């Protein structure tokens, strides 16, 4: 198994290790650049990470240097129960004194919201985005962020944020594109539960077309890190 795949007995172990890695990247980024730019993910495992960071790391991080962005968003208002911003706000961003929060505006017309977020990224980074850390989850269908199988969003190379209509879901999404994700210094996937085992096996070891498993397109220069629980890793070859 790749050295970048870290397997833990249960979701709690995964989240604790991810929090430690988050703190290390934050510390290094602040030391080197005097700021830490992180893109947060939606999903249940990231939520557990945010809650842990808000409590056990409350006094351990230079929160004022943290600038929070989002890797994707559902096209709903920020107070909607499906909003990734709302989840991250309640679990973390309202509980620690972060430097800034830049959310994707799910309440706007999706193409306009995507264009506005792209402008916001370029203004913050002074050009193409280069996140210090991007957190991601995967879906049972192989999606990551809101890059779904066979979506036209997978082909986009000249934009950093796009709208991503998803037929099987109620609402369209906004998402970082593959170029925005792959230019990050570190990408960390959080994957828990047996429901993810088949997709994870295909993503890490299978030969299927990346357009059917968009997570395969995530290839930052030093490779993503995988924080995985034993149930999700159960189909992987090699010692777990
Ligand atoms: C979202 C996502 C999505 C998510 C995965 C995993 O907004 O839903 O950002 O890509 O990370 O679907 O979600 P779970 O951790 O809940 O399984």
Tab-separated table of C-alpha atoms and ligand atoms in Angstrom:
chain	number	residue	atom	x	y	z
A	1	UNK	CA	0.000	0.000	0.000
A	2	UNK	CA	1.212	3.522	-0.732
A	3	UNK	CA	3.019	5.223	2.180
A	4	UNK	CA	0.560	8.065	1.836
A	5	UNK	CA	-2.324	5.846	2.959
A	6	UNK	CA	-2.767	5.905	6.736
A	7	UNK	CA	-5.223	3.363	8.112
A	8	UNK	CA	-6.805	3.688	11.563
A	9	UNK	CA	-8.829	1.288	13.641
A	10	UNK	CA	-11.916	3.506	13.690
A	11	UNK	CA	-13.172	6.941	12.562
A	12	UNK	CA	-12.054	8.505	15.833
A	13	UNK	CA	-8.438	7.448	15.247
A	14	UNK	CA	-8.627	8.790	11.715
A	15	UNK	CA	-9.951	12.140	12.869
A	16	UNK	CA	-7.336	12.455	15.621
A	17	UNK	CA	-4.512	11.822	13.135
A	18	UNK	CA	-6.043	14.244	10.631
A	19	UNK	CA	-6.253	16.926	13.331
A	20	UNK	CA	-2.592	16.415	14.134
A	21	UNK	CA	-1.662	16.696	10.451
A	22	UNK	CA	-3.874	19.801	10.127
A	23	UNK	CA	-2.054	21.423	13.058
A	24	UNK	CA	1.348	20.551	11.588
A	25	UNK	CA	0.527	22.043	8.184
A	26	UNK	CA	-0.912	25.120	9.889
A	27	UNK	CA	2.201	25.573	12.002
A	28	UNK	CA	4.553	25.186	9.036
A	29	UNK	CA	2.506	27.523	6.827
A	30	UNK	CA	2.379	30.216	9.479
A	31	UNK	CA	6.101	29.876	10.089
A	32	UNK	CA	6.960	30.101	6.401
A	33	UNK	CA	4.250	32.424	5.044
A	34	UNK	CA	2.682	33.960	8.114
A	35	UNK	CA	-0.678	32.586	7.080
A	36	UNK	CA	-2.510	29.306	6.575
A	37	UNK	CA	-4.974	29.003	3.676
A	38	UNK	CA	-7.180	25.935	3.940
A	39	UNK	CA	-10.115	24.729	1.856
A	40	UNK	CA	-12.677	22.881	3.973
A	41	UNK	CA	-14.802	19.967	2.811
A	42	UNK	CA	-18.403	19.045	3.470
A	43	UNK	CA	-19.386	15.633	4.782
A	44	UNK	CA	-19.679	13.791	8.061
A	45	UNK	CA	-16.016	12.879	8.624
A	46	UNK	CA	-14.743	16.450	8.115
A	47	UNK	CA	-17.428	17.588	10.571
A	48	UNK	CA	-15.953	15.339	13.265
A	49	UNK	CA	-12.518	16.789	12.490
A	50	UNK	CA	-13.805	20.362	12.836
A	51	UNK	CA	-15.396	19.564	16.181
A	52	UNK	CA	-12.166	18.085	17.464
A	53	UNK	CA	-10.154	21.081	16.258
A	54	UNK	CA	-12.596	23.481	17.931
A	55	UNK	CA	-12.197	21.774	21.276
A	56	UNK	CA	-8.868	19.969	21.719
A	57	UNK	CA	-6.921	22.380	19.494
A	58	UNK	CA	-8.673	25.514	20.663
A	59	UNK	CA	-5.591	26.868	22.395
A	60	UNK	CA	-3.018	25.116	20.235
A	61	UNK	CA	-3.313	26.852	16.868
A	62	UNK	CA	-2.610	30.365	15.590
A	63	UNK	CA	-6.247	30.691	14.542
A	64	UNK	CA	-5.976	34.349	13.566
A	65	UNK	CA	-3.619	33.299	10.746
A	66	UNK	CA	-6.086	30.777	9.347
A	67	UNK	CA	-8.014	31.766	6.229
A	68	UNK	CA	-10.874	29.383	5.564
A	69	UNK	CA	-12.181	28.608	2.088
A	70	UNK	CA	-14.355	25.792	0.761
A	71	UNK	CA	-13.623	23.024	-1.699
A	72	UNK	CA	-17.283	22.788	-2.657
A	73	UNK	CA	-20.741	23.998	-1.757
A	74	UNK	CA	-24.350	23.078	-2.330
A	75	UNK	CA	-26.400	25.814	-4.055
A	76	UNK	CA	-28.472	26.747	-1.029
A	77	UNK	CA	-28.449	29.782	1.297
A	78	UNK	CA	-25.827	29.783	4.075
A	79	UNK	CA	-28.396	29.017	6.789
A	80	UNK	CA	-29.774	25.981	4.929
A	81	UNK	CA	-29.239	22.611	6.585
A	82	UNK	CA	-27.453	21.315	3.445
A	83	UNK	CA	-24.951	24.187	3.406
A	84	UNK	CA	-21.313	23.123	3.846
A	85	UNK	CA	-20.579	26.611	5.147
A	86	UNK	CA	-23.243	26.232	7.817
A	87	UNK	CA	-21.842	22.890	8.919
A	88	UNK	CA	-18.273	24.228	9.124
A	89	UNK	CA	-19.456	27.423	10.822
A	90	UNK	CA	-21.304	25.544	13.557
A	91	UNK	CA	-18.615	22.901	14.053
A	92	UNK	CA	-15.535	25.136	13.890
A	93	UNK	CA	-15.579	28.625	12.429
A	94	UNK	CA	-17.914	30.153	15.010
A	95	UNK	CA	-15.942	28.593	17.855
A	96	UNK	CA	-12.370	29.738	17.184
A	97	UNK	CA	-11.081	33.215	16.232
A	98	UNK	CA	-10.092	32.543	12.600
A	99	UNK	CA	-8.490	35.266	10.466
A	100	UNK	CA	-11.135	35.153	7.733
A	101	UNK	CA	-13.832	32.991	6.209
A	102	UNK	CA	-14.566	33.054	2.497
A	103	UNK	CA	-17.581	31.031	1.562
A	104	UNK	CA	-18.968	30.058	-1.832
A	105	UNK	CA	-22.235	31.921	-2.224
A	106	UNK	CA	-24.684	29.109	-2.738
A	107	UNK	CA	-27.641	31.491	-2.657
A	108	UNK	CA	-26.624	33.213	-5.922
A	109	UNK	CA	-27.075	32.139	-9.514
A	110	UNK	CA	-24.462	29.297	-9.757
A	111	UNK	CA	-22.347	30.645	-12.679
A	112	UNK	CA	-22.190	34.031	-10.962
A	113	UNK	CA	-21.303	32.502	-7.598
A	114	UNK	CA	-18.527	30.469	-9.255
A	115	UNK	CA	-17.112	33.543	-11.029
A	116	UNK	CA	-17.202	35.583	-7.812
A	117	UNK	CA	-15.384	32.889	-5.857
A	118	UNK	CA	-12.769	32.579	-8.556
A	119	UNK	CA	-12.161	36.339	-8.306
A	120	UNK	CA	-11.937	36.057	-4.529
A	121	UNK	CA	-9.334	33.295	-4.813
A	122	UNK	CA	-7.238	35.241	-7.314
A	123	UNK	CA	-7.372	38.353	-5.128
A	124	UNK	CA	-6.331	36.448	-2.009
A	125	UNK	CA	-3.532	34.455	-3.636
A	126	UNK	CA	-2.437	37.246	-5.976
A	127	UNK	CA	-2.980	34.883	-8.948
A	128	UNK	CA	-3.875	31.217	-9.282
A	129	UNK	CA	-4.805	29.613	-5.957
A	130	UNK	CA	-2.139	27.685	-4.049
A	131	UNK	CA	-3.792	26.390	-0.896
A	132	UNK	CA	-1.635	25.200	1.961
A	133	UNK	CA	-4.149	22.437	2.600
A	134	UNK	CA	-7.275	21.147	0.888
A	135	UNK	CA	-9.471	18.724	2.817
A	136	UNK	CA	-11.580	16.353	0.769
A	137	UNK	CA	-13.935	13.412	1.174
A	138	UNK	CA	-14.988	10.853	-1.390
A	139	UNK	CA	-18.423	9.554	-2.303
A	140	UNK	CA	-19.400	5.936	-2.886
A	141	UNK	CA	-19.641	6.828	-6.584
A	142	UNK	CA	-16.005	8.002	-6.654
A	143	UNK	CA	-16.737	11.742	-6.556
A	144	UNK	CA	-14.704	14.220	-4.597
A	145	UNK	CA	-15.481	17.851	-3.749
A	146	UNK	CA	-18.427	18.272	-6.190
A	147	UNK	CA	-16.633	16.660	-9.109
A	148	UNK	CA	-19.031	13.869	-10.039
A	149	UNK	CA	-18.535	11.006	-12.527
A	150	UNK	CA	-18.734	12.100	-16.165
A	151	UNK	CA	-19.364	15.738	-15.229
A	152	UNK	CA	-18.259	18.415	-17.713
A	153	UNK	CA	-16.582	20.060	-14.693
A	154	UNK	CA	-13.890	17.370	-14.884
A	155	UNK	CA	-12.646	18.763	-18.195
A	156	UNK	CA	-12.236	22.343	-17.037
A	157	UNK	CA	-8.614	23.461	-17.129
A	158	UNK	CA	-8.967	27.244	-17.464
A	159	UNK	CA	-11.062	27.937	-14.360
A	160	UNK	CA	-10.548	27.390	-10.648
A	161	UNK	CA	-14.201	27.324	-9.582
A	162	UNK	CA	-17.194	26.116	-11.580
A	163	UNK	CA	-20.845	25.281	-11.137
A	164	UNK	CA	-21.542	21.567	-11.250
A	165	UNK	CA	-25.099	20.494	-11.985
A	166	UNK	CA	-25.724	16.999	-10.626
A	167	UNK	CA	-28.704	15.167	-12.109
A	168	UNK	CA	-29.170	12.774	-9.211
A	169	UNK	CA	-29.092	15.504	-6.554
A	170	UNK	CA	-31.721	18.074	-5.680
A	171	UNK	CA	-29.464	21.086	-5.953
A	172	UNK	CA	-26.555	22.018	-8.202
A	173	UNK	CA	-23.143	22.470	-6.610
A	174	UNK	CA	-20.165	24.783	-6.789
A	175	UNK	CA	-16.724	23.207	-6.766
A	176	UNK	CA	-13.021	23.829	-7.011
A	177	UNK	CA	-11.716	22.401	-10.281
A	178	UNK	CA	-8.937	19.863	-10.757
A	179	UNK	CA	-6.291	22.565	-11.478
A	180	UNK	CA	-7.223	24.414	-8.261
A	181	UNK	CA	-7.025	21.206	-6.234
A	182	UNK	CA	-3.814	19.906	-7.789
A	183	UNK	CA	-1.913	23.125	-7.143
A	184	UNK	CA	-2.348	22.753	-3.367
A	185	UNK	CA	0.710	22.096	-1.254
A	186	UNK	CA	-1.127	19.353	0.576
A	187	UNK	CA	-4.360	17.494	-0.106
A	188	UNK	CA	-5.819	15.287	2.617
A	189	UNK	CA	-8.659	12.835	2.054
A	190	UNK	CA	-10.774	11.713	4.995
A	191	UNK	CA	-12.555	8.432	4.283
A	192	UNK	CA	-14.537	6.364	6.775
A	193	UNK	CA	-16.987	3.494	6.621
A	194	UNK	CA	-17.465	0.264	4.703
A	195	UNK	CA	-19.685	2.044	2.184
A	196	UNK	CA	-16.533	3.671	0.793
A	197	UNK	CA	-14.459	0.467	0.567
A	198	UNK	CA	-15.237	-0.405	-3.045
A	199	UNK	CA	-14.718	3.130	-4.342
A	200	UNK	CA	-11.476	3.493	-2.404
A	201	UNK	CA	-10.133	0.221	-3.823
A	202	UNK	CA	-10.888	1.413	-7.356
A	203	UNK	CA	-9.435	4.881	-6.781
A	204	UNK	CA	-6.176	3.633	-5.293
A	205	UNK	CA	-5.666	0.357	-7.091
A	206	UNK	CA	-8.147	0.010	-9.959
A	207	UNK	CA	-7.844	0.580	-13.694
A	208	UNK	CA	-11.205	2.281	-14.308
A	209	UNK	CA	-11.403	5.506	-16.301
A	210	UNK	CA	-10.850	8.545	-14.040
A	211	UNK	CA	-13.947	10.106	-15.551
A	212	UNK	CA	-15.910	7.360	-13.809
A	213	UNK	CA	-13.946	7.912	-10.574
A	214	UNK	CA	-13.072	11.638	-10.525
A	215	UNK	CA	-11.053	11.292	-7.339
A	216	UNK	CA	-8.365	9.659	-9.495
A	217	UNK	CA	-7.782	13.048	-11.136
A	218	UNK	CA	-6.541	14.504	-7.841
A	219	UNK	CA	-2.760	14.410	-8.232
A	220	UNK	CA	-0.993	17.235	-6.407
A	221	UNK	CA	2.778	17.219	-6.869
A	222	UNK	CA	3.538	15.365	-3.614
A	223	UNK	CA	0.509	13.068	-3.845
A	224	UNK	CA	-2.559	13.235	-1.634
A	225	UNK	CA	-2.524	11.912	1.921
A	226	UNK	CA	-5.252	9.435	2.801
A	227	UNK	CA	-6.699	9.194	6.316
A	228	UNK	CA	-8.795	6.053	6.204
A	229	UNK	CA	-10.502	3.836	8.744
A	230	UNK	CA	-10.186	0.055	8.686
A	231	UNK	CA	-13.693	-0.433	7.299
A	232	UNK	CA	-13.032	1.809	4.290
A	233	UNK	CA	-9.628	0.177	3.764
A	234	UNK	CA	-10.987	-3.367	3.940
A	235	UNK	CA	-10.669	-4.100	0.195
A	236	UNK	CA	-7.183	-2.653	-0.216
A	237	UNK	CA	-4.297	-5.000	-0.876
A	238	UNK	CA	-1.312	-5.023	1.460
A	239	UNK	CA	-1.206	-4.782	5.231
A	240	UNK	CA	-3.794	-2.551	6.848
B	1	LIG	C1	-20.225	17.396	0.043
B	1	LIG	C2	-18.826	17.030	-0.238
B	1	LIG	C3	-18.530	15.655	-0.679
B	1	LIG	C4	-18.211	14.816	0.546
B	1	LIG	C5	-18.253	13.342	0.243
B	1	LIG	C6	-18.044	12.499	1.490
B	1	LIG	O1	-20.510	18.567	0.098
B	1	LIG	O2	-21.033	16.477	0.213
B	1	LIG	O3	-17.868	17.928	-0.116
B	1	LIG	O4	-17.525	15.567	-1.638
B	1	LIG	O5	-16.951	15.161	1.066
B	1	LIG	O6	-19.492	13.037	-0.333
B	1	LIG	O7	-19.005	12.789	2.438
B	1	LIG	P1	-19.136	11.969	3.804
B	1	LIG	O8	-17.892	12.200	4.594
B	1	LIG	O9	-20.359	12.524	4.462
B	1	LIG	O10	-19.305	10.544	3.401
